[in-house]
Amino acid sequence: MAGKLKKAGLIGTGFVAGVLISLQFSAIADKEVRSGLPVEELRTFAEVFNAIKQGYVEPVEDKKLITHAISGMLSNLDPHSAYLDADAFKDLQVGTQGEFGGLGIEVGMEDGLVKVISPIEDTPAYRAGVKAGDLIFKLDDTPVKGLTLSDAVKKMRGKPKTQIRLSILRKGEAKPLEITLTREVIKVQSVKSKLVEPGYGYIRVTSFQENTGASVVKHLNDLYKAGTLNGLVLDLRNDPGGLLNAAVGVSAAFLPPKTLVTSTDGRTEDAKHKYFATADDYLRGGKRDDYIKEVPPQAYKVPMVVLVNGGSASASEIVAGALQDHKRAVIMGTQTFGKGSVQSVLPLPGNTAIKLTTARYYTPSGRSIQAKGIEPDIVVEETPNGDSFKRVREIDLERHLDNDKDGAPAKDAAKPQGKAPAKPKPNSGKEEDDKDSPHAEPAAKSDYQLGQAINLLKGLQIMQNKP
């Protein structure tokens, strides 16, 4: 369907698809009794295979035909199931460690063009000014029309220090833009922090990687070294997710031990699981030190605001949902992406794999986030004039899974239920009026949502100090 996002992924990065929540590396085994094979359908498949082998205009290798058949089976299930060739599988494994090569763009395919969902902070794309909503119609001298998403990925990939020219259509620009990017090995710093002002700390999580939980604890300790905190902001905006155990670890840094963080449910017994704020779940059976033991005691009680928006997906939604259900934090911002499904990565021969949706996940109270998202306790748009651009959400993706608790919501239900954005005001002459919020510097003075979060925390502090 025209205008809909057909597939989503991280182009030129090799990183986990933007809305993944879980990587469960496990071998495929006969855990269930195999049902009878569909003989008639397989006979039809064999006839088509034979017709191509004999009559197609050019010879085609058997391996290529089978690979494409597997890819087609998976891609037609839902937006997040996929076949991973050797390169994609390697990139996926490397990406979860926080280091990968490419441009740093989260993208999808729309109307035959590559659509930018979001540039990743501190990457070539981000620094060059690539924006969410940009449509890439040419890569160097190659038109994107006619290329698959996978083909576009390969065009964007390359050795570090090599260049690629992107030809871009941008809303509001009369002429196409040409941006030249230099590929590089990207090391994503998944956690950043700062003291916004005395007594008020800020922690931003940009993605959930293997060491994200430990990094959050380290940044908490750094903030408390500056003195007592009266309030803390946890920023999960534009965080596409990542590893499930990392989400459990970040939640455990703010919740009492053994608290339920999330649960999953699917058809197999392995897919039915509850995840608690315990070392077994956030360390995933590893031999690493239990970093949660280093959490400052004050961090479990400090008043908190969690900032979210339409770019907050999967692991971000797990954390926001857990802190919301346990009333540990006020959730502020706009409706989240709504990606509530679990992908298991199943290795195959030849260093390939399949990424298969195996379960849905739920908040501690049993809410399903799939195709719905987390509704903020307080809706605050990204700018005083409203959201600066329309975001794509899970419900906009073709073949998305329905929400099994509330049914499939209408598309309008995924939008924040706040007052309609005001009409744009005349430019006041200040630079920040024209800033696109996803590109604003984290914790910058022009960050409207952060300002509202700090104001709320100050109000809570005043109320606590009243006799």
Coordinates of C-alpha atoms in Angstrom, one line a residue:
M1 CA 0.0 0.0 0.0
A2 CA 1.4 3.4 -1.0
G3 CA 2.7 5.6 1.7
K4 CA 3.1 2.8 4.2
L5 CA 6.4 1.7 5.6
K6 CA 7.1 -1.8 4.2
K7 CA 10.1 -2.8 6.2
A8 CA 12.3 -1.3 8.8
G9 CA 15.9 -1.8 9.7
L10 CA 19.2 -0.1 10.2
I11 CA 20.7 0.7 6.8
G12 CA 24.5 0.9 6.5
T13 CA 24.9 0.0 10.2
G14 CA 24.5 -3.7 10.4
F15 CA 22.9 -3.0 13.8
V16 CA 19.8 -4.7 15.3
A17 CA 16.6 -3.8 13.5
G18 CA 15.3 -0.6 15.0
V19 CA 12.6 -2.2 17.1
L20 CA 14.1 -5.4 18.2
I21 CA 13.7 -6.3 21.9
S22 CA 15.4 -9.7 22.3
L23 CA 18.2 -11.8 21.0
Q24 CA 18.0 -15.4 22.1
F25 CA 20.8 -17.2 20.3
S26 CA 19.7 -20.9 20.4
A27 CA 20.0 -23.8 18.1
I28 CA 17.0 -25.1 16.2
A29 CA 16.0 -28.4 17.7
D30 CA 13.1 -30.8 17.4
K31 CA 11.4 -29.6 20.6
E32 CA 7.9 -30.4 19.3
V33 CA 6.6 -33.3 17.3
R34 CA 6.6 -32.3 13.7
S35 CA 3.2 -32.0 12.1
G36 CA 2.5 -33.5 8.7
L37 CA 4.1 -31.7 5.8
P38 CA 1.8 -30.1 3.3
V39 CA 2.5 -32.4 0.4
E40 CA 0.3 -30.7 -2.2
E41 CA 1.8 -27.3 -1.5
L42 CA 5.3 -28.7 -1.5
R43 CA 4.6 -30.3 -4.8
T44 CA 3.5 -26.9 -6.2
F45 CA 6.7 -25.4 -4.8
A46 CA 8.8 -28.1 -6.5
E47 CA 7.0 -27.5 -9.8
V48 CA 7.7 -23.7 -9.6
F49 CA 11.4 -24.4 -8.7
N50 CA 11.7 -26.8 -11.6
A51 CA 10.1 -24.3 -14.0
I52 CA 12.6 -21.6 -13.0
K53 CA 15.5 -23.9 -13.3
Q54 CA 14.5 -25.0 -16.8
G55 CA 12.9 -22.0 -18.4
Y56 CA 14.1 -18.8 -16.7
V57 CA 15.9 -16.5 -19.2
E58 CA 19.2 -16.9 -17.3
P59 CA 20.6 -19.7 -15.2
V60 CA 19.9 -19.4 -11.4
E61 CA 21.8 -21.2 -8.7
D62 CA 19.8 -23.6 -6.5
K63 CA 21.2 -22.0 -3.4
K64 CA 20.0 -18.6 -4.5
L65 CA 16.4 -19.8 -5.2
I66 CA 16.1 -21.6 -1.9
T67 CA 17.5 -18.6 0.0
H68 CA 15.0 -16.3 -1.6
A69 CA 12.2 -18.7 -0.8
I70 CA 13.2 -18.8 2.9
S71 CA 13.5 -15.0 2.9
G72 CA 10.0 -14.7 1.4
M73 CA 8.4 -17.0 3.9
L74 CA 9.8 -15.0 6.8
S75 CA 9.3 -11.4 5.5
N76 CA 5.6 -12.1 4.8
L77 CA 4.9 -13.2 8.4
D78 CA 5.4 -9.8 10.1
P79 CA 7.7 -6.7 9.8
H80 CA 10.3 -8.1 12.2
S81 CA 10.9 -11.7 11.1
A82 CA 13.7 -12.0 8.5
Y83 CA 16.3 -14.2 7.0
L84 CA 19.9 -13.2 7.9
D85 CA 22.6 -14.0 5.4
A86 CA 26.2 -14.5 6.8
D87 CA 27.0 -10.7 6.6
A88 CA 23.7 -9.7 8.2
F89 CA 24.1 -12.3 11.0
K90 CA 27.6 -11.2 11.8
D91 CA 26.5 -7.5 11.8
L92 CA 23.7 -8.4 14.2
Q93 CA 26.0 -10.1 16.6
V94 CA 28.6 -7.2 16.5
G95 CA 25.9 -4.6 16.8
T96 CA 24.6 -5.8 20.1
Q97 CA 28.1 -5.1 21.5
G98 CA 27.8 -1.5 20.6
E99 CA 30.2 -1.3 17.6
F100 CA 29.5 -1.6 13.9
G101 CA 30.3 -0.1 10.6
G102 CA 28.3 2.1 8.4
L103 CA 26.5 5.5 8.3
G104 CA 24.3 5.3 11.3
I105 CA 20.8 5.6 9.9
E106 CA 17.6 3.7 10.9
V107 CA 15.5 3.4 7.8
G108 CA 12.7 1.7 5.9
M109 CA 11.3 1.5 2.4
E110 CA 8.4 3.7 1.3
D111 CA 7.0 4.0 -2.2
G112 CA 10.2 2.5 -3.6
L113 CA 12.5 5.0 -1.8
V114 CA 14.6 4.6 1.3
K115 CA 12.9 6.5 4.2
V116 CA 15.0 7.7 7.2
I117 CA 13.3 6.9 10.4
S118 CA 16.0 8.3 12.6
P119 CA 19.7 9.0 12.5
I120 CA 21.7 7.6 15.4
E121 CA 23.4 10.1 17.6
D122 CA 27.1 10.7 17.1
T123 CA 27.3 9.1 13.7
P124 CA 28.2 10.4 10.2
A125 CA 24.5 10.7 9.2
Y126 CA 23.6 12.6 12.4
R127 CA 26.5 15.0 12.1
A128 CA 25.8 15.7 8.4
G129 CA 22.2 16.7 9.2
V130 CA 20.2 13.8 7.9
K131 CA 16.7 14.0 9.4
A132 CA 13.9 11.7 10.2
G133 CA 11.4 11.7 7.3
D134 CA 14.1 12.2 4.6
L135 CA 13.5 10.2 1.4
I136 CA 16.7 8.9 -0.2
F137 CA 16.2 8.6 -4.0
K138 CA 19.8 8.1 -5.2
L139 CA 22.9 6.5 -3.8
D140 CA 25.9 8.0 -5.6
D141 CA 24.7 7.6 -9.2
T142 CA 22.4 4.7 -8.6
P143 CA 18.7 5.4 -8.4
V144 CA 17.0 3.7 -5.4
K145 CA 13.8 2.9 -7.4
G146 CA 14.1 -0.7 -8.3
L147 CA 16.4 -1.7 -5.5
T148 CA 15.3 -3.8 -2.6
L149 CA 15.9 -2.7 1.0
S150 CA 18.7 -5.3 1.1
D151 CA 20.3 -3.9 -2.1
A152 CA 20.2 -0.4 -0.6
V153 CA 21.9 -1.7 2.5
K154 CA 24.7 -3.2 0.5
K155 CA 25.2 0.0 -1.4
M156 CA 25.5 2.0 1.8
R157 CA 27.9 -0.4 3.4
G158 CA 31.6 -0.1 2.7
K159 CA 35.0 0.3 4.2
P160 CA 35.6 3.0 6.8
K161 CA 36.9 6.3 5.4
T162 CA 35.2 5.7 2.0
Q163 CA 32.5 8.2 0.9
I164 CA 28.9 7.9 -0.4
R165 CA 26.6 10.6 -1.8
L166 CA 23.0 10.6 -0.7
S167 CA 20.4 12.4 -2.9
I168 CA 17.5 13.3 -0.6
L169 CA 14.0 14.7 -0.9
R170 CA 13.0 16.6 2.3
K171 CA 9.6 18.1 3.1
G172 CA 9.7 21.8 3.0
E173 CA 12.7 21.9 0.7
A174 CA 12.0 23.1 -2.9
K175 CA 15.1 21.3 -4.3
P176 CA 16.6 17.9 -3.7
L177 CA 19.6 17.9 -1.2
E178 CA 22.9 16.1 -1.8
I179 CA 24.8 15.0 1.3
T180 CA 28.1 13.3 1.2
L181 CA 28.9 11.0 4.1
T182 CA 32.1 9.3 5.1
R183 CA 31.7 5.7 6.3
E184 CA 33.2 4.9 9.6
V185 CA 33.3 2.3 12.4
I186 CA 30.6 3.5 14.8
K187 CA 31.0 3.0 18.5
V188 CA 27.7 3.8 20.1
Q189 CA 27.8 5.2 23.7
S190 CA 24.5 3.8 24.9
V191 CA 24.4 5.9 28.1
K192 CA 25.1 9.6 28.7
S193 CA 24.4 11.7 31.8
K194 CA 24.8 15.2 33.2
L195 CA 23.7 17.3 36.0
V196 CA 21.0 19.6 34.5
E197 CA 21.2 21.9 37.5
P198 CA 22.1 21.4 41.1
G199 CA 20.0 18.6 42.5
Y200 CA 18.5 17.4 39.2
G201 CA 20.2 14.6 37.2
Y202 CA 19.7 13.4 33.7
I203 CA 20.5 10.0 32.2
R204 CA 19.9 9.2 28.5
V205 CA 19.8 5.7 27.1
T206 CA 20.2 5.6 23.3
S207 CA 20.1 1.8 22.9
F208 CA 20.1 -1.3 25.0
Q209 CA 23.4 -3.2 24.5
E210 CA 25.1 -5.8 26.5
N211 CA 26.7 -3.3 29.0
T212 CA 23.9 -0.7 29.1
G213 CA 22.7 -1.8 32.6
A214 CA 26.2 -1.5 34.1
S215 CA 26.7 1.8 32.4
V216 CA 23.5 3.2 33.9
V217 CA 24.7 2.2 37.3
K218 CA 28.0 3.9 36.7
H219 CA 26.4 7.1 35.6
L220 CA 24.1 7.0 38.6
N221 CA 27.1 6.9 40.9
D222 CA 28.8 9.7 39.0
L223 CA 25.7 11.9 39.5
Y224 CA 25.5 11.2 43.2
K225 CA 29.1 12.1 43.7
A226 CA 28.0 15.7 42.9
G227 CA 25.6 15.6 45.8
T228 CA 22.1 14.5 46.7
L229 CA 19.5 14.4 43.9
N230 CA 16.1 15.9 44.3
G231 CA 14.9 14.4 41.0
L232 CA 16.1 12.3 38.1
V233 CA 15.1 12.2 34.4
L234 CA 15.6 9.0 32.5
D235 CA 15.4 9.8 28.8
L236 CA 14.3 7.0 26.5
R237 CA 13.3 9.2 23.5
N238 CA 14.2 7.8 20.1
D239 CA 15.7 4.7 21.7
P240 CA 14.8 1.8 19.3
G241 CA 15.5 -0.9 21.8
G242 CA 18.0 -3.7 21.8
L243 CA 18.6 -6.6 24.3
L244 CA 15.9 -7.8 26.6
N245 CA 18.3 -8.5 29.5
A246 CA 19.6 -5.0 29.3
A247 CA 16.1 -3.6 29.7
V248 CA 15.6 -5.8 32.8
G249 CA 19.0 -4.5 34.1
V250 CA 18.1 -0.9 33.6
S251 CA 14.7 -1.5 35.3
A252 CA 16.4 -3.3 38.2
A253 CA 18.5 -0.2 38.9
F254 CA 15.3 1.6 40.0
L255 CA 13.0 -1.2 41.3
P256 CA 13.3 -3.3 44.5
P257 CA 15.0 -6.7 44.1
K258 CA 12.9 -9.6 42.7
T259 CA 10.3 -7.2 41.2
L260 CA 8.5 -8.4 38.1
V261 CA 9.8 -6.4 35.1
T262 CA 8.1 -8.0 32.1
S263 CA 6.7 -11.3 30.9
T264 CA 6.5 -13.0 27.5
D265 CA 4.0 -15.5 26.1
G266 CA 4.1 -17.5 22.9
R267 CA 3.2 -21.0 21.6
T268 CA 6.2 -22.9 23.0
E269 CA 7.1 -23.4 26.6
D270 CA 10.4 -21.5 26.0
A271 CA 8.4 -18.5 24.9
K272 CA 6.5 -18.3 28.2
H273 CA 8.7 -16.6 30.8
K274 CA 8.6 -14.0 33.5
Y275 CA 11.6 -11.7 34.0
F276 CA 12.4 -10.2 37.4
A277 CA 14.9 -7.8 38.8
T278 CA 17.3 -10.6 39.6
A279 CA 20.8 -11.3 38.5
D280 CA 19.7 -14.5 36.7
D281 CA 17.6 -12.4 34.4
Y282 CA 19.6 -9.2 33.8
L283 CA 23.0 -11.0 33.6
R284 CA 21.5 -13.7 31.4
G285 CA 23.5 -16.4 33.2
G286 CA 26.8 -14.7 32.6
K287 CA 29.8 -14.7 35.0
R288 CA 30.0 -10.9 35.1
D289 CA 29.9 -9.0 38.4
D290 CA 26.4 -8.1 39.6
Y291 CA 26.4 -4.4 38.8
I292 CA 23.1 -3.8 40.5
K293 CA 24.9 -4.2 43.9
E294 CA 26.6 -0.9 43.1
V295 CA 23.4 1.1 42.7
P296 CA 23.4 4.1 45.2
P297 CA 20.6 3.4 47.8
Q298 CA 19.1 6.8 47.1
A299 CA 18.4 5.8 43.5
Y300 CA 15.6 3.5 44.5
K301 CA 13.6 6.4 46.0
V302 CA 14.6 9.5 44.1
P303 CA 11.6 11.1 42.3
M304 CA 11.7 10.2 38.6
V305 CA 10.4 11.2 35.2
V306 CA 10.8 9.0 32.2
L307 CA 10.7 10.8 28.8
V308 CA 9.3 8.8 25.9
N309 CA 8.1 9.5 22.3
G310 CA 7.2 7.7 19.1
G311 CA 10.8 6.7 18.6
S312 CA 10.8 4.8 22.0
A313 CA 10.4 1.1 21.1
S314 CA 10.6 -2.4 22.4
A315 CA 13.2 -2.5 25.3
S316 CA 12.5 1.2 25.9
E317 CA 8.8 0.3 26.3
I318 CA 9.6 -2.6 28.7
V319 CA 11.4 -0.2 31.0
A320 CA 8.8 2.6 30.8
G321 CA 6.0 0.0 31.3
A322 CA 7.7 -1.5 34.3
L323 CA 8.4 1.8 36.0
Q324 CA 4.8 3.0 35.2
D325 CA 3.0 -0.1 36.5
H326 CA 5.0 -0.1 39.7
K327 CA 4.4 3.6 40.1
R328 CA 8.1 4.2 40.4
A329 CA 8.2 7.1 37.8
V330 CA 6.0 9.5 36.0
I331 CA 6.0 8.7 32.2
M332 CA 6.0 12.0 30.2
G333 CA 6.1 12.7 26.5
T334 CA 4.1 11.2 23.6
Q335 CA 2.8 7.7 22.8
T336 CA 5.6 5.2 22.2
F337 CA 6.2 3.1 19.1
G338 CA 4.2 0.0 20.1
K339 CA 6.6 -2.8 19.4
G340 CA 5.6 -5.6 21.8
S341 CA 6.9 -8.7 20.1
V342 CA 10.0 -10.9 20.8
Q343 CA 12.4 -12.0 18.1
S344 CA 14.5 -15.1 18.6
V345 CA 17.6 -15.5 16.5
L346 CA 18.0 -19.1 15.3
P347 CA 21.4 -20.0 13.7
L348 CA 21.4 -22.0 10.5
P349 CA 24.2 -23.8 8.7
G350 CA 26.7 -21.6 6.8
N351 CA 26.8 -18.9 9.5
T352 CA 23.3 -17.7 8.5
A353 CA 20.2 -17.4 10.7
I354 CA 16.6 -16.6 10.9
K355 CA 15.1 -13.9 13.1
L356 CA 11.7 -15.2 14.0
T357 CA 8.9 -13.6 16.1
T358 CA 8.2 -16.1 18.8
A359 CA 6.3 -14.3 21.5
R360 CA 4.6 -11.1 22.7
Y361 CA 5.7 -9.3 25.8
Y362 CA 3.6 -7.7 28.6
T363 CA 4.1 -5.1 31.3
P364 CA 3.9 -6.3 35.0
S365 CA 0.2 -5.6 35.1
G366 CA -0.4 -7.7 32.0
R367 CA -0.8 -5.0 29.4
S368 CA 0.2 -5.8 25.9
I369 CA 2.1 -3.0 24.2
Q370 CA 1.9 -4.5 20.7
A371 CA 0.6 -2.0 18.1
K372 CA -0.4 0.3 20.9
G373 CA 2.6 1.5 22.9
I374 CA 2.9 3.1 26.3
E375 CA 0.5 5.9 27.0
P376 CA 2.3 8.7 29.0
D377 CA 0.9 9.7 32.4
I378 CA 1.4 13.3 31.2
V379 CA 1.3 14.1 27.5
V380 CA 3.8 16.7 26.5
E381 CA 4.5 17.3 22.8
E382 CA 8.1 17.6 21.6
T383 CA 7.9 21.4 21.1
P384 CA 5.6 24.0 22.4
N385 CA 3.9 24.0 19.0
G386 CA 3.4 20.2 18.9
D387 CA 5.3 17.4 17.3
S388 CA 7.6 18.6 14.5
F389 CA 7.0 15.7 12.2
K390 CA 4.7 12.7 11.8
R391 CA 6.3 9.5 13.1
V392 CA 5.8 6.0 11.8
R393 CA 4.7 3.5 14.5
E394 CA 4.3 -0.2 14.7
I395 CA 0.6 0.0 13.7
D396 CA 1.6 1.6 10.4
L397 CA 3.8 -1.3 9.4
E398 CA 2.2 -3.8 7.0
R399 CA 1.4 -7.3 8.6
H400 CA 2.0 -6.0 12.1
L401 CA 0.8 -8.3 14.9
D402 CA -2.4 -7.3 16.6
N403 CA -2.7 -6.4 20.2
D404 CA -4.1 -9.6 21.8
K405 CA -5.4 -7.9 24.9
D406 CA -7.3 -4.9 23.5
G407 CA -7.7 -6.0 19.9
A408 CA -6.3 -4.1 17.0
P409 CA -6.6 -0.4 17.8
A410 CA -7.5 2.1 15.1
K411 CA -4.5 4.0 13.8
D412 CA -5.7 7.2 15.5
A413 CA -5.5 5.3 18.8
A414 CA -1.7 5.2 18.6
K415 CA -1.5 9.0 18.6
P416 CA -1.1 10.8 21.9
Q417 CA -4.4 11.9 23.4
G418 CA -3.5 15.5 24.2
K419 CA -4.8 18.8 22.9
A420 CA -4.3 19.5 19.2
P421 CA -1.0 21.1 18.5
A422 CA -1.2 24.9 18.2
K423 CA -0.6 26.6 14.9
P424 CA 3.0 27.4 14.4
K425 CA 3.9 30.8 15.9
P426 CA 5.9 33.4 13.9
N427 CA 9.6 32.9 14.2
S428 CA 10.9 34.7 17.2
G429 CA 14.3 35.0 15.8
K430 CA 15.8 32.4 18.2
E431 CA 17.7 29.5 16.6
E432 CA 15.9 26.9 18.6
D433 CA 12.5 27.7 17.0
D434 CA 13.6 25.9 13.9
K435 CA 15.3 23.0 15.5
D436 CA 14.0 19.5 14.8
S437 CA 13.6 17.9 18.2
P438 CA 15.3 14.6 17.4
H439 CA 18.4 16.6 16.4
A440 CA 18.4 18.8 19.5
E441 CA 21.3 18.3 21.8
P442 CA 20.3 16.0 24.7
A443 CA 19.6 18.0 27.8
A444 CA 19.9 21.3 25.9
K445 CA 18.2 24.4 27.1
S446 CA 15.9 24.3 24.1
D447 CA 14.7 20.7 25.0
Y448 CA 11.1 21.5 25.8
Q449 CA 10.1 18.1 27.1
L450 CA 13.1 18.0 29.5
G451 CA 12.2 21.4 30.8
Q452 CA 8.7 20.3 31.6
A453 CA 10.1 17.2 33.3
I454 CA 12.4 19.3 35.5
N455 CA 9.5 21.6 36.4
L456 CA 7.4 18.6 37.5
L457 CA 10.2 17.3 39.7
K458 CA 10.6 20.7 41.3
G459 CA 6.9 20.8 41.9
L460 CA 7.0 17.4 43.6
Q461 CA 10.0 18.6 45.7
I462 CA 8.0 21.6 46.9
M463 CA 5.0 19.5 47.8
Q464 CA 7.2 17.0 49.8
N465 CA 8.8 19.9 51.7
K466 CA 5.4 21.4 52.8
P467 CA 4.6 20.9 56.5

